[in-house]
Short mmCIF file of C-alpha atoms in Angstrom, two decimals:
data_model
loop_
_atom_site.label_atom_id
_atom_site.label_comp_id
_atom_site.label_asym_id
_atom_site.label_seq_id
_atom_site.Cartn_x
_atom_site.Cartn_y
_atom_site.Cartn_z
CA MET R 1 -0.13 0.13 -0.47
CA ASN R 2 2.45 2.22 -1.18
CA GLY R 3 4.31 2.43 2.11
CA ILE R 4 1.60 2.36 4.69
CA ASP R 5 1.45 0.14 7.47
CA LYS R 6 -2.51 -1.50 6.71
CA THR R 7 -3.33 -1.56 9.77
CA SER R 8 -3.17 2.54 10.82
CA LEU R 9 -5.73 3.11 7.96
CA ILE R 10 -9.78 3.73 9.45
CA ASN R 11 -11.98 3.35 6.93
CA GLY R 12 -9.81 2.70 3.93
CA ARG R 13 -8.25 6.42 5.77
CA LYS R 14 -4.61 6.81 7.21
CA ASP R 15 -5.33 7.39 11.07
CA PRO R 16 -1.76 8.78 12.42
CA GLN R 17 -3.04 8.54 15.93
CA LEU R 18 -3.73 5.93 15.63
CA ALA R 19 -0.04 4.54 14.09
CA GLU R 20 1.37 6.48 16.83
CA ALA R 21 -1.09 3.84 19.56
CA LEU R 22 0.03 1.02 17.88
CA THR R 23 3.35 1.34 18.73
CA LYS R 24 2.62 1.25 22.45
CA ILE R 25 0.49 -1.39 21.70
CA SER R 26 2.28 -5.44 20.98
CA PRO R 27 1.00 -7.32 18.44
CA GLU R 28 -0.84 -10.31 20.53
CA ALA R 29 -2.60 -7.58 22.10
CA GLN R 30 -3.51 -5.73 18.56
CA LYS R 31 -4.87 -9.14 17.51
CA LYS R 32 -6.72 -9.99 20.38
CA THR R 33 -8.36 -6.32 20.35
CA ARG R 34 -9.47 -6.73 16.80
CA ALA R 35 -11.24 -9.94 17.37
CA LYS R 36 -12.74 -8.36 20.55
CA ALA R 37 -13.85 -5.54 17.95
CA GLN R 38 -15.25 -7.95 15.66
CA GLU R 39 -17.07 -10.15 18.23
CA PHE R 40 -19.02 -6.67 19.09
CA GLU R 41 -19.61 -5.62 15.86
CA ALA R 42 -20.62 -9.45 14.95
CA MET R 43 -23.52 -9.04 18.90
CA PHE R 44 -25.08 -5.14 17.01
CA LEU R 45 -25.69 -7.19 13.98
CA ASN R 46 -27.51 -10.16 15.27
CA SER R 47 -29.33 -7.55 17.17
CA MET R 48 -30.31 -5.82 14.19
CA PHE R 49 -30.90 -9.38 11.87
CA SER R 50 -33.15 -10.82 14.73
CA GLN R 51 -35.01 -7.23 14.71
CA MET R 52 -35.76 -7.79 11.08
CA THR R 53 -36.90 -11.41 11.44
CA THR R 54 -39.04 -11.43 13.93
CA GLY R 55 -42.31 -10.61 11.80
CA VAL R 56 -41.31 -13.47 9.14
CA LYS R 57 -43.83 -15.73 8.73
CA GLY R 58 -44.79 -18.93 6.46
CA ASP R 59 -43.84 -20.03 3.69
CA GLY R 60 -39.29 -19.83 3.16
CA PRO R 61 -37.17 -21.95 4.07
CA PHE R 62 -38.12 -22.73 7.72
CA GLY R 63 -41.83 -22.36 6.70
CA ASP R 64 -43.74 -21.86 10.25
CA THR R 65 -43.51 -24.50 12.46
CA THR R 66 -42.45 -25.08 15.98
CA GLY R 67 -38.26 -25.14 15.01
CA THR R 68 -38.39 -22.05 13.61
CA GLY R 69 -37.72 -19.95 15.85
CA ALA R 70 -34.78 -21.84 16.86
CA TRP R 71 -33.20 -22.13 13.55
CA ARG R 72 -33.47 -18.47 12.26
CA SER R 73 -31.64 -18.05 15.07
CA MET R 74 -29.06 -20.17 14.57
CA LEU R 75 -28.90 -19.06 11.41
CA THR R 76 -28.73 -15.48 12.34
CA ASP R 77 -26.07 -15.93 14.05
CA GLU R 78 -23.98 -17.33 11.62
CA TYR R 79 -24.97 -14.70 9.57
CA SER R 80 -24.01 -11.54 11.71
CA LYS R 81 -20.42 -13.84 12.52
CA SER R 82 -19.80 -14.00 8.59
CA PHE R 83 -20.81 -9.98 8.24
CA ALA R 84 -18.50 -9.34 10.80
CA LYS R 85 -15.74 -11.53 9.52
CA SER R 86 -15.73 -10.13 6.05
CA GLY R 87 -15.27 -6.64 6.95
CA GLY R 88 -19.19 -5.97 8.52
CA ILE R 89 -20.93 -2.16 8.64
CA GLY R 90 -17.32 -0.48 10.02
CA ILE R 91 -18.28 -1.05 13.36
CA SER R 92 -15.26 -2.93 14.18
CA ASN R 93 -12.88 -0.42 12.84
CA ASP R 94 -13.97 2.09 15.11
CA VAL R 95 -14.27 0.42 18.14
CA PHE R 96 -10.60 -1.26 17.45
CA ARG R 97 -9.65 2.40 17.26
CA THR R 98 -11.25 3.12 20.43
CA LEU R 99 -9.60 1.03 22.18
CA ILE R 100 -5.96 0.44 20.68
CA LEU R 101 -6.18 4.19 22.08
CA GLN R 102 -7.38 3.72 25.21
CA GLN R 103 -4.62 0.94 25.94
CA ALA R 104 -2.09 3.20 24.55
CA ASN R 105 -3.10 6.42 26.51
CA ARG R 106 -2.60 3.89 29.88
CA ALA R 107 0.54 2.12 28.57
CA GLY R 108 2.08 6.01 28.81
#
């Protein structure tokens, strides 16, 4: 990327403050923080997807049976994880940035 460290980019833009903070945080801690931010986004997306499907009844991949709720819940959970893992809607980037800046401030 033309000499730019990809980890210091947030939503495709340079972030000098994040780049500086990343120098104070170990790669292991960065990886763990990225995973937690992605997990948070997956939880948020799961909540959104669940709300979208609460009123869905009738035909479709699950029909309208007693097991529909359980299967729809599992599918929604997997959709959420998949969305977040493939980039999501950008929430995890902002959460990651905030957490890294907080950790860097505590580190000194």
